[in-house]
Short mmCIF file of C-alpha atoms in Angstrom, two decimals:
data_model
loop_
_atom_site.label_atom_id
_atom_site.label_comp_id
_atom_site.label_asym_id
_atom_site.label_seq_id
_atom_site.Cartn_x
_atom_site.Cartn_y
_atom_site.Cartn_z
CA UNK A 1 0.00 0.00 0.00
CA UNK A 2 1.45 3.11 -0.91
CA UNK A 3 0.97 5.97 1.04
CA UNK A 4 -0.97 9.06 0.29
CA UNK A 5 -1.60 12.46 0.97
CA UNK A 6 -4.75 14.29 0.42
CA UNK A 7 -6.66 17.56 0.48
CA UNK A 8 -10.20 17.38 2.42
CA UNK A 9 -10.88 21.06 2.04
CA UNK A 10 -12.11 23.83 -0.29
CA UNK A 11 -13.98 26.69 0.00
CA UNK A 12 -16.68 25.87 -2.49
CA UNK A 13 -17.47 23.06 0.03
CA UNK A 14 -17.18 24.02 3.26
CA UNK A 15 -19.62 27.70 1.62
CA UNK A 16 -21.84 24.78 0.28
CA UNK A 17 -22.92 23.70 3.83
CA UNK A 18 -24.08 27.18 4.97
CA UNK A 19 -26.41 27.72 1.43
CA UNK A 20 -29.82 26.79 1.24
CA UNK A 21 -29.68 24.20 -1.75
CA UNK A 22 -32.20 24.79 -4.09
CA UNK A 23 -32.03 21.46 -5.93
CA UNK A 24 -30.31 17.94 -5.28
CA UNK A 25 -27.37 16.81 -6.76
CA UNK A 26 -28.48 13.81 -10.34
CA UNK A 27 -27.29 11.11 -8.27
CA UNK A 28 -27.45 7.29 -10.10
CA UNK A 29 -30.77 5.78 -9.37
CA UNK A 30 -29.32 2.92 -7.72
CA UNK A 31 -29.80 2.74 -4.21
CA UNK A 32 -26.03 2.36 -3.56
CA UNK A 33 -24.72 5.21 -0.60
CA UNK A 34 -21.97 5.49 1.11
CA UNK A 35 -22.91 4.90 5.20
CA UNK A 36 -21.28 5.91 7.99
CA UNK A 37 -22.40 5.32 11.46
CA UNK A 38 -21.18 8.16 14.32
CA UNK A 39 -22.08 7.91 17.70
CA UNK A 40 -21.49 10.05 20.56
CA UNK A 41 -22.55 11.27 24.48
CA UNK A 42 -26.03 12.81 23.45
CA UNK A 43 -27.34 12.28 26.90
CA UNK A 44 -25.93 12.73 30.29
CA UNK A 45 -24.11 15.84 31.01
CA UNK A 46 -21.73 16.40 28.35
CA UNK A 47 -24.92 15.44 25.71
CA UNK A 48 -23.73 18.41 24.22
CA UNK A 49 -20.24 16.96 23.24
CA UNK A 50 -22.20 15.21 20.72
CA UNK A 51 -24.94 17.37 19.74
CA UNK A 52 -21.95 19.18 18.14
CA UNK A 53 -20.30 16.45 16.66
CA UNK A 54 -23.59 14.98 14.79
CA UNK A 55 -24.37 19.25 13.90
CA UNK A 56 -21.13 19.76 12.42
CA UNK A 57 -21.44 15.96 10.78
CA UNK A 58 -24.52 17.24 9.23
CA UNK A 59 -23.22 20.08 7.37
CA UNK A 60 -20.25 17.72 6.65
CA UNK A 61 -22.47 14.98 4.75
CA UNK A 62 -24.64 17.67 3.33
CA UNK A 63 -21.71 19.85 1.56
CA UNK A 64 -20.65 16.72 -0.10
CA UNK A 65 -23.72 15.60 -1.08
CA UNK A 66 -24.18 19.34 -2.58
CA UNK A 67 -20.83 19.11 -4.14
CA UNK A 68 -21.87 15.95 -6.46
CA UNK A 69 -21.37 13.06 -3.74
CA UNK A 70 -18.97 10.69 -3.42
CA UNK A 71 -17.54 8.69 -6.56
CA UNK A 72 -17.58 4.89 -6.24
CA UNK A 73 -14.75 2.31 -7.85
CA UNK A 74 -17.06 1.78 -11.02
CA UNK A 75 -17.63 5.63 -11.61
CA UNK A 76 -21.39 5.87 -10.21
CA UNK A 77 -21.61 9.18 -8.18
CA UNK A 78 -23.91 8.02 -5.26
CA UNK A 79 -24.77 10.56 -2.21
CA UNK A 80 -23.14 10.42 1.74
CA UNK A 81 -25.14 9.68 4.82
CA UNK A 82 -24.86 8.44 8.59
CA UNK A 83 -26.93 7.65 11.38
CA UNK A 84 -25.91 9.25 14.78
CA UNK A 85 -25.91 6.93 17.55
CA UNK A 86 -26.31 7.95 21.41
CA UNK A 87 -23.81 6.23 23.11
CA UNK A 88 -23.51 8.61 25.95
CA UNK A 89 -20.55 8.64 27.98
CA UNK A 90 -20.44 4.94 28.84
CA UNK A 91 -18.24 2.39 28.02
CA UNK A 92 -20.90 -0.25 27.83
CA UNK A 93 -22.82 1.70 25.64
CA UNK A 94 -20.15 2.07 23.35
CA UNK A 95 -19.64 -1.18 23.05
CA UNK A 96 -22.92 -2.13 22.06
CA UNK A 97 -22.70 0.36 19.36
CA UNK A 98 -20.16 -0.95 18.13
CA UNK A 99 -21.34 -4.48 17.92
CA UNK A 100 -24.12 -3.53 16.38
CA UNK A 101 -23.07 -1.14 13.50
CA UNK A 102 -20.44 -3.65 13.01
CA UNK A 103 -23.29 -6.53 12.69
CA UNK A 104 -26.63 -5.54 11.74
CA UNK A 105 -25.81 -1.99 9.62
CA UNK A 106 -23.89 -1.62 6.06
CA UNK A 107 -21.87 1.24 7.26
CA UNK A 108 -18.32 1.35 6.02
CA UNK A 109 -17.11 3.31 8.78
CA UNK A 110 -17.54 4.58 12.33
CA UNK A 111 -16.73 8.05 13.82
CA UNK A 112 -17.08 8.14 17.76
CA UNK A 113 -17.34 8.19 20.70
CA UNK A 114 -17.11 10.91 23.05
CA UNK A 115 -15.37 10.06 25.96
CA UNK A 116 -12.06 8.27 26.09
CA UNK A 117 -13.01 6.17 28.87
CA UNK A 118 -15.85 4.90 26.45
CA UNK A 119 -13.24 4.89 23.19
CA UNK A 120 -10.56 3.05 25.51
CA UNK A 121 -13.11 0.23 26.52
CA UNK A 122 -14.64 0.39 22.95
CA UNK A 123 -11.11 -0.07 20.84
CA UNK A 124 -10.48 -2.90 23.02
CA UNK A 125 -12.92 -5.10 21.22
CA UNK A 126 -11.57 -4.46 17.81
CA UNK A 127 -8.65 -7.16 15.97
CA UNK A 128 -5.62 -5.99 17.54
CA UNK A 129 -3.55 -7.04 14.26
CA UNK A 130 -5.51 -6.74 11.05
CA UNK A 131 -5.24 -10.67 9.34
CA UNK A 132 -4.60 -12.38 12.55
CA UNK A 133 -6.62 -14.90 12.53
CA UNK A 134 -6.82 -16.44 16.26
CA UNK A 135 -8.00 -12.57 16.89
CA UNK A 136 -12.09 -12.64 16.65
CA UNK A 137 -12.56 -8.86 17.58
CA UNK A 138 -14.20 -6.26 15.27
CA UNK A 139 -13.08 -5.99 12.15
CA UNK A 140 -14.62 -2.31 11.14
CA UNK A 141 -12.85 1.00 10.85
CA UNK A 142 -13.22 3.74 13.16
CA UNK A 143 -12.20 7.76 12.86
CA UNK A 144 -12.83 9.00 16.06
CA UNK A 145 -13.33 12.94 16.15
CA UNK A 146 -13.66 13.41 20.06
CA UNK A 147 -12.22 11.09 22.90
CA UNK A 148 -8.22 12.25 23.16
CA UNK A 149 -7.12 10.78 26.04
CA UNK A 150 -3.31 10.15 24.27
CA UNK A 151 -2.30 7.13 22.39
CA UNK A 152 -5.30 5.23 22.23
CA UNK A 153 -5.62 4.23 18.89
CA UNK A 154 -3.00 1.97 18.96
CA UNK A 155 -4.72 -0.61 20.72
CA UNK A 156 -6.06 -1.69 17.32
CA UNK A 157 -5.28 -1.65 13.71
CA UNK A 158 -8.76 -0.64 12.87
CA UNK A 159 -8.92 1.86 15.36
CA UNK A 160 -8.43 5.99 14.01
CA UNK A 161 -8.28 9.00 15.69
CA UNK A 162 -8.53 12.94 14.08
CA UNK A 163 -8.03 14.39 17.18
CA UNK A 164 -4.92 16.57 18.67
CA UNK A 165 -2.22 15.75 20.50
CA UNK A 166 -2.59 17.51 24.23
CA UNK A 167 1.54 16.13 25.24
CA UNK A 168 2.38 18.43 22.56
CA UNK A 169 -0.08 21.31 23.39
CA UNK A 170 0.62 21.34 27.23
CA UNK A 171 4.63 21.09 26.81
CA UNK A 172 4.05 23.98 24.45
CA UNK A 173 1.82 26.06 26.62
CA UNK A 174 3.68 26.12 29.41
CA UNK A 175 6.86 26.88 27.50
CA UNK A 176 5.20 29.79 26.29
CA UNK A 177 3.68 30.96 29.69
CA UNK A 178 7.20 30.43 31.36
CA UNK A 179 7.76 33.23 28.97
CA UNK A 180 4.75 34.88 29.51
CA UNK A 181 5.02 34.90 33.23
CA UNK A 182 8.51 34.14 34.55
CA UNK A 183 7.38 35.62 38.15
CA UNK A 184 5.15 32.74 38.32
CA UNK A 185 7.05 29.45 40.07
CA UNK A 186 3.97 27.87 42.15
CA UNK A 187 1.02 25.81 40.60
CA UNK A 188 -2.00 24.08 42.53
CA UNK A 189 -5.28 22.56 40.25
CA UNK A 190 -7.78 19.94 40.71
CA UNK A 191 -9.58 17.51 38.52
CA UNK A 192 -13.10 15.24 37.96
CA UNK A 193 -11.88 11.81 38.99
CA UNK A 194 -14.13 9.87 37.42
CA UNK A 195 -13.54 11.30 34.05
CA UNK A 196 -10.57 9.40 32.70
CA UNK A 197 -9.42 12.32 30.24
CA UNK A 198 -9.67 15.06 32.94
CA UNK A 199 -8.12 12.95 35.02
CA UNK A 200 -4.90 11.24 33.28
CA UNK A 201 -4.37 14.45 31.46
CA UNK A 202 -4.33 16.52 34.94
CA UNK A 203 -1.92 13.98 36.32
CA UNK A 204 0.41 12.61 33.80
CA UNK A 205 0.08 15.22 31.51
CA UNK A 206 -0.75 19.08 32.69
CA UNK A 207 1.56 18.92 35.98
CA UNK A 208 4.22 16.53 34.65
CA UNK A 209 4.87 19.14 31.73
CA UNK A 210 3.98 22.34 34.19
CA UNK A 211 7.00 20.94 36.26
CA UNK A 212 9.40 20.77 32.80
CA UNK A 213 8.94 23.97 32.47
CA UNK A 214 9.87 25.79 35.98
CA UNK A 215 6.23 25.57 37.79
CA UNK A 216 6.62 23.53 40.80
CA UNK A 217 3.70 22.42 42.94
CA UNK A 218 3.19 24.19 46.10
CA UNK A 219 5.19 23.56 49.19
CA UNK A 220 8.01 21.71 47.21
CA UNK A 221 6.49 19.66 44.48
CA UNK A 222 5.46 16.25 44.35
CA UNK A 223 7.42 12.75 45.39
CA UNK A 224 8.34 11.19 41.70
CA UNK A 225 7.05 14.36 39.50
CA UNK A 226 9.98 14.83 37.63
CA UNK A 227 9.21 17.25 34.46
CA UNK A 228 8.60 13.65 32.40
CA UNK A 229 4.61 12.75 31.17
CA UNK A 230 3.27 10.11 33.39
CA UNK A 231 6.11 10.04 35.82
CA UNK A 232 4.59 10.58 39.89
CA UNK A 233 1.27 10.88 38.13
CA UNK A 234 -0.26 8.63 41.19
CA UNK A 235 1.21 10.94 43.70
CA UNK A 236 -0.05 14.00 41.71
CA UNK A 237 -4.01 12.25 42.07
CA UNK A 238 -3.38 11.69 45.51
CA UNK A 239 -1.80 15.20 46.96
CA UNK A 240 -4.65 17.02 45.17
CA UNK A 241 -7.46 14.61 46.68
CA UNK A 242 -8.62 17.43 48.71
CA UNK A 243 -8.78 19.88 45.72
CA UNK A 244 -10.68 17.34 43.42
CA UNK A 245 -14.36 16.61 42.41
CA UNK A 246 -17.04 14.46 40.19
CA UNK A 247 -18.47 15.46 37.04
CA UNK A 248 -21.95 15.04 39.75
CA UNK A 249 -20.69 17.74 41.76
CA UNK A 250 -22.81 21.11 42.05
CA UNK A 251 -21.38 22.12 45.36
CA UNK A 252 -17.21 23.58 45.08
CA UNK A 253 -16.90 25.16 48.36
CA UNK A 254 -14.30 23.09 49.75
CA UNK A 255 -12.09 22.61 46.84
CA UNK A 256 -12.09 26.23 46.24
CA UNK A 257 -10.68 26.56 49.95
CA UNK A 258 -7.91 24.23 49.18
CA UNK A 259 -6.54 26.31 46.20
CA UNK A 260 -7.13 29.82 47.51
CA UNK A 261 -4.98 28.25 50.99
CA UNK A 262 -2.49 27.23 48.53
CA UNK A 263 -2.18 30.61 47.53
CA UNK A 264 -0.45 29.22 44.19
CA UNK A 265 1.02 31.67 40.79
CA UNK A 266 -1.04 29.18 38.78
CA UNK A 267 -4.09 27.50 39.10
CA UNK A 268 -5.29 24.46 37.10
CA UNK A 269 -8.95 23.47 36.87
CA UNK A 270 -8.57 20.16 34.45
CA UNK A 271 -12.48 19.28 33.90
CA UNK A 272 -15.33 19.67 31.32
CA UNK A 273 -17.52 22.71 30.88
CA UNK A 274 -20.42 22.04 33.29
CA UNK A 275 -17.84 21.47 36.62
CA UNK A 276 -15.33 23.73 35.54
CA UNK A 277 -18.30 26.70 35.73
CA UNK A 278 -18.81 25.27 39.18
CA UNK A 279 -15.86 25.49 39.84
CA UNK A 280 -14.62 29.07 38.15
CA UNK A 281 -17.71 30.51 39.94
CA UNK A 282 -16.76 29.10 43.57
CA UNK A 283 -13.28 30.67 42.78
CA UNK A 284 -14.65 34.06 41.99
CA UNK A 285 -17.03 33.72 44.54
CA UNK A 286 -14.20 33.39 47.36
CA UNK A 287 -12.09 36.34 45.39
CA UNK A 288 -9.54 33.76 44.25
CA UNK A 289 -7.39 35.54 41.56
CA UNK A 290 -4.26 33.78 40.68
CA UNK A 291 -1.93 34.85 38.18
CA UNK A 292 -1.99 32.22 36.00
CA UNK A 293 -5.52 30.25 34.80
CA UNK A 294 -4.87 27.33 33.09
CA UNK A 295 -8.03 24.97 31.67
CA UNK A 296 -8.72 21.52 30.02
CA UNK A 297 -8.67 21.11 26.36
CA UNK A 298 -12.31 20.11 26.42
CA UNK A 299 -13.44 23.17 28.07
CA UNK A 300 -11.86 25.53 25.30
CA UNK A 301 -15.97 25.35 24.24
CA UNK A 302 -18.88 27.59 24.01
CA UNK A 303 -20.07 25.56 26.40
CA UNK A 304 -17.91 27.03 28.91
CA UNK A 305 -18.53 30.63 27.99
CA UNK A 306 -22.22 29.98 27.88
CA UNK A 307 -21.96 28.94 31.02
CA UNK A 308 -19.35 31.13 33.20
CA UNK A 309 -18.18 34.02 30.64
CA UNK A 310 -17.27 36.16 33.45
CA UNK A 311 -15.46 33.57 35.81
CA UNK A 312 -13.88 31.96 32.95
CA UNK A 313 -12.28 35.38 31.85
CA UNK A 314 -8.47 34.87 31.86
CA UNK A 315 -8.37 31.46 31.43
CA UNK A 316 -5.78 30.02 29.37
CA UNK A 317 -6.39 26.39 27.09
CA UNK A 318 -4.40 24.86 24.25
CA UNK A 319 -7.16 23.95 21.16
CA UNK A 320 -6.95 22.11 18.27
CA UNK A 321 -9.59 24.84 16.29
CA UNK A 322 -10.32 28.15 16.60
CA UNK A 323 -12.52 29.92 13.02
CA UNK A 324 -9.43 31.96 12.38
CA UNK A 325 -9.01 30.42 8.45
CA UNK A 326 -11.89 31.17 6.10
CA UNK A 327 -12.77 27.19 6.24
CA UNK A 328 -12.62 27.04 9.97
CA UNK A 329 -15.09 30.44 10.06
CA UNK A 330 -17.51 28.61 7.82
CA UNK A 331 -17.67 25.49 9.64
CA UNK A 332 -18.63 27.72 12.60
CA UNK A 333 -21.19 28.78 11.35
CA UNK A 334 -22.52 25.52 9.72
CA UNK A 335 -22.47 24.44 12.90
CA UNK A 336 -24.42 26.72 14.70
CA UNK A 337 -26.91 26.69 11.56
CA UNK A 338 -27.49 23.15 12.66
CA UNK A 339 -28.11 23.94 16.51
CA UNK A 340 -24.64 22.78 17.73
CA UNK A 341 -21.20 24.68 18.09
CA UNK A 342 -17.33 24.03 15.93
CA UNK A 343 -14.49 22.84 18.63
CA UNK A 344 -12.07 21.15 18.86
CA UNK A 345 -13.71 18.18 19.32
CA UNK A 346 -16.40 18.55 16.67
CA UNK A 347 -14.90 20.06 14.10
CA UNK A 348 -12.92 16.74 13.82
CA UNK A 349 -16.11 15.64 12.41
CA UNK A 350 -16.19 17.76 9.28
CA UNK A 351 -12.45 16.54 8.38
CA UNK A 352 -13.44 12.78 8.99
CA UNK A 353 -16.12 13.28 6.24
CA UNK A 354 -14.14 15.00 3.84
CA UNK A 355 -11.03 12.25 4.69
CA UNK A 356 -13.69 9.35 4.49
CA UNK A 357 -15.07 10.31 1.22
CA UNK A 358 -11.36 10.97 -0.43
CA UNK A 359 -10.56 7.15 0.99
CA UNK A 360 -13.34 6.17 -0.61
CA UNK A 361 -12.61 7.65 -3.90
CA UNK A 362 -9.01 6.80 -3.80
CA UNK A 363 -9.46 2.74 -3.03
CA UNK A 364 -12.21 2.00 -4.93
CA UNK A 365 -14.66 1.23 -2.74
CA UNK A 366 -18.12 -0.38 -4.66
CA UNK A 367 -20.36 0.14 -1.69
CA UNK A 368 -22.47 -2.96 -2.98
CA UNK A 369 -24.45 -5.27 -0.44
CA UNK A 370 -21.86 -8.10 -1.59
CA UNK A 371 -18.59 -5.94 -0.87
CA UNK A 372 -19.50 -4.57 2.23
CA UNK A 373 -16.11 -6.55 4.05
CA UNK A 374 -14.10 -5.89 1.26
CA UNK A 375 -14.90 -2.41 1.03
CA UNK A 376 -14.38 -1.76 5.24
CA UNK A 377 -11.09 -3.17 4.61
CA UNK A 378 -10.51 -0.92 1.94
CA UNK A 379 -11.44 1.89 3.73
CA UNK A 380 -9.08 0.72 7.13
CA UNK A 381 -6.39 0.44 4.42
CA UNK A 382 -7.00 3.51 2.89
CA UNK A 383 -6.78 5.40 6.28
CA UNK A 384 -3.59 3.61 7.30
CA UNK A 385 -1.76 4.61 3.97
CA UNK A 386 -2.47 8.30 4.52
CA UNK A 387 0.62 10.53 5.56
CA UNK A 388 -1.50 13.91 5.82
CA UNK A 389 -4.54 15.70 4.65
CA UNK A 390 -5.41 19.46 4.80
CA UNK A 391 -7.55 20.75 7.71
CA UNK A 392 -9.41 23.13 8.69
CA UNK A 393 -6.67 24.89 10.29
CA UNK A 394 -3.46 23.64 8.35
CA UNK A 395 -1.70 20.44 7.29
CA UNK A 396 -2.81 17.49 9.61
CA UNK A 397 -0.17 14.84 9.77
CA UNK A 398 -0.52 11.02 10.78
CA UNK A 399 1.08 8.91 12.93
CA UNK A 400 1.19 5.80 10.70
CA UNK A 401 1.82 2.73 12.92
CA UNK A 402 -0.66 4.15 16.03
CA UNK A 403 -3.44 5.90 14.11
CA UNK A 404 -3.00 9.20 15.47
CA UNK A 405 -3.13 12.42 14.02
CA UNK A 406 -0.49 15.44 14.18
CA UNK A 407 -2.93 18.44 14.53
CA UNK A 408 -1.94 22.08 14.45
CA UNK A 409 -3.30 24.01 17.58
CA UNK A 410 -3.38 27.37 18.97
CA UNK A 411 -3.83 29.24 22.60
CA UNK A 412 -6.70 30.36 22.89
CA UNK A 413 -7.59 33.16 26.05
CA UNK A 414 -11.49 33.95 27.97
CA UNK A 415 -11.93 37.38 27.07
CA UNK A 416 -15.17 39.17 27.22
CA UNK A 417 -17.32 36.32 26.31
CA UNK A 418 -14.95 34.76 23.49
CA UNK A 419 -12.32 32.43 23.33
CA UNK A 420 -9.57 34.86 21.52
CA UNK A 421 -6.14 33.09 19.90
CA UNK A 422 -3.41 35.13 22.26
CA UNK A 423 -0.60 32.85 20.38
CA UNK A 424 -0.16 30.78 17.12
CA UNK A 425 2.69 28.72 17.20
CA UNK A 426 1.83 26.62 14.07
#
């Protein structure tokens, strides 16, 4: 397999999603289409994780399908569409998804889920190692746009992610605030512990790479922390027990004590939008100002701002989109056209379309009742061969033996009821 490098985007398509189309595309009669199933947390209290994702998927399928469709191996020009599955944010769920796209549906790919809990438990029911016979898991492809917990994908060959890489956006972060604030040496946060992405990234991630760069935790730093991702990330969970919470939680009063005693430069809230408002507000409510605000990838959302504008303001997150191109701006405001919101979780779901229909295209894919195995294989093979595609925000590069992506990402700042880009290091 040789391997390739695409483009996904172009004006024309991403200003087809916003226009009211006033006829439909002279597809073949046949009743040949090219599925996809996604599925993501549309219940539960980060529903809204994938209310954007299937919005954004929407004006995804429906700017192809505006732009002519999707050309099979034979030449027909046949028409994109998915089903959105609610698979909350539960592993089990998930799973059953899974098992029964991959069964009873003739979709040729999957694009979920949320959570990386969920995607963790999920991936581990797929073939490991595609062609290994002894290995009766799933054999169906998957381009995840949300879960980003890091490295995941490799747990199977038929397992994708489009999502960025938050080692690489923390180390750069605080690099750049080390910079930004060099009077700054102390750092205190908290996390939701029974959130596995808040939660691993808080503690081998976020303080592991705050350490690297000069901000030690207060009163000395942490046993086995040593400026290295994941090392003393057990330690880090268990001296911030007091400062911690559940994604449950309404009440922040005593972990807002514990960082305001800590009287930290920097303080790091590592949850998703509907605690982190909890507890931003708590903060402001108890007059906590530290220098430094730092926040979890996830909350870089509207969500957030919707939410706490005013005790968000200041706070700093890493983000893998922002609408500063002309493509990114559009898909904005697809989105919101279709009641959701572009981040940089969901606008992962616009490049998976526009990547899933040039695999298709480029392997041949017949999308016939009779070459529905063949044609999922040609579509995990397709995926594996690619070396980059073009994004909404640059060049997106791929990690070819773990099924990651290389994503270009920005720093994004609360200020008066946006999230503004206060550095661009791509």
């Amino acid at each position: 397999m040789s391997k390739t490098s695409i483009s996904i985007i172009t004006l024309a398509g991403v200003a087809a999603a916003t226009l009211i189309a006033f006829g439909q595309p002279a597809f073949a009669a046949s009743e040949r289409t090219v599925k996809i199933a996604g599925w993501g947390a549309k219940s539960g209290p980060l529903r809204s994780f994938g209310v954007n994702s299937e919005a954004v998927l929407t004006a995804a399928v429906k700017s192809i399908n505006d732009a002519g469709g999707v050309k099979l191996g034979d030449g027909t020009m046949v028409p994109m569409e998915f089903t959105y599955y609610d698979s909350a944010c539960n592993a089990d769920q998930a799973i059953s998804v899974a098992r029964k796209v991959e069964s009873q549906t003739d979709a040729l790919i999957g694009i979920g889920p949320t959570c990386s809990g969920a995607a963790a438990a999920m991936y581990g029911i797929f073939q490991k190692t595609v062609d290994d016979a002894s290995d009766t898991g799933l054999q169906f492809p998957i381009l995840t746009d949300t879960a980003i917990r890091p490295g995941l994908a490799k747990k199977s060959q038929w397992t994708f992610r489009n999502v960025p890489n938050e080692i690489t956006m923390y180390d750069e972060l605080f690099s750049w605030l080390r910079t930004q604030y060099p009077d700054a040496k102390t750092i205190y946060g908290g996390t939701e512990t029974d959130q596995a992405h808040s939660k691993l990234t808080f503690a081998i991630v976020i303080v592991p790479l705050a350490k690297k760069h000069g901000f030690e935790w207060v009163g000395g730093g942490i046993e086995g922390v040593t400026g290295k991702v994941r090392d003393g990330y057990e330690n880090v969970l268990e001296v911030s027990k007091s400062s911690n919470w559940l994604m449950a939680d309404t009440n922040f009063s005593v972990q807002a004590r514990a960082f305001k005693k800590s009287g930290a430069d920097m303080m790091i809230v590592s949850s998703h939008p509907f605690t982190t408002c909890g507890m931003l507000k708590e903060m402001k409510r108890q007059r906590i100002n530290p220098k430094v605000l730092v926040g979890l990838t996830s909350s870089s959302s509207a969500e957030t701002l919707k939410g706490c504008a005013d005790a968000a303001e200041g706070m700093y997150i890493p983000t893998g989109f922002a609408p500063i191109t002309d493509a990114a701006a559009a898909v904005a405001s697809a989105a919101q056209a279709n009641g959701g919101f572009a981040d940089l979780h969901s606008a992962a779901a616009w490049e998976n379309a526009h990547i899933i229909k040039q695999v298709v295209e480029s392997m041949g894919v017949m999308a016939k009742p009779d070459t529905l195995q063949a044609d999922r294989r040609k579509v995990r093979d397709g995926l594996e061969a690619l070396v980059s595609v073009n994004g909404l925000m640059g060049e997106i590069g791929r990690v070819q033996d773990e099924g990651e992506s290389v994503k270009p990402f920005v720093f994004v700042q609360a200020e008066g009821g946006s999230w503004e880009v206060v550095h661009d290091p791509r």
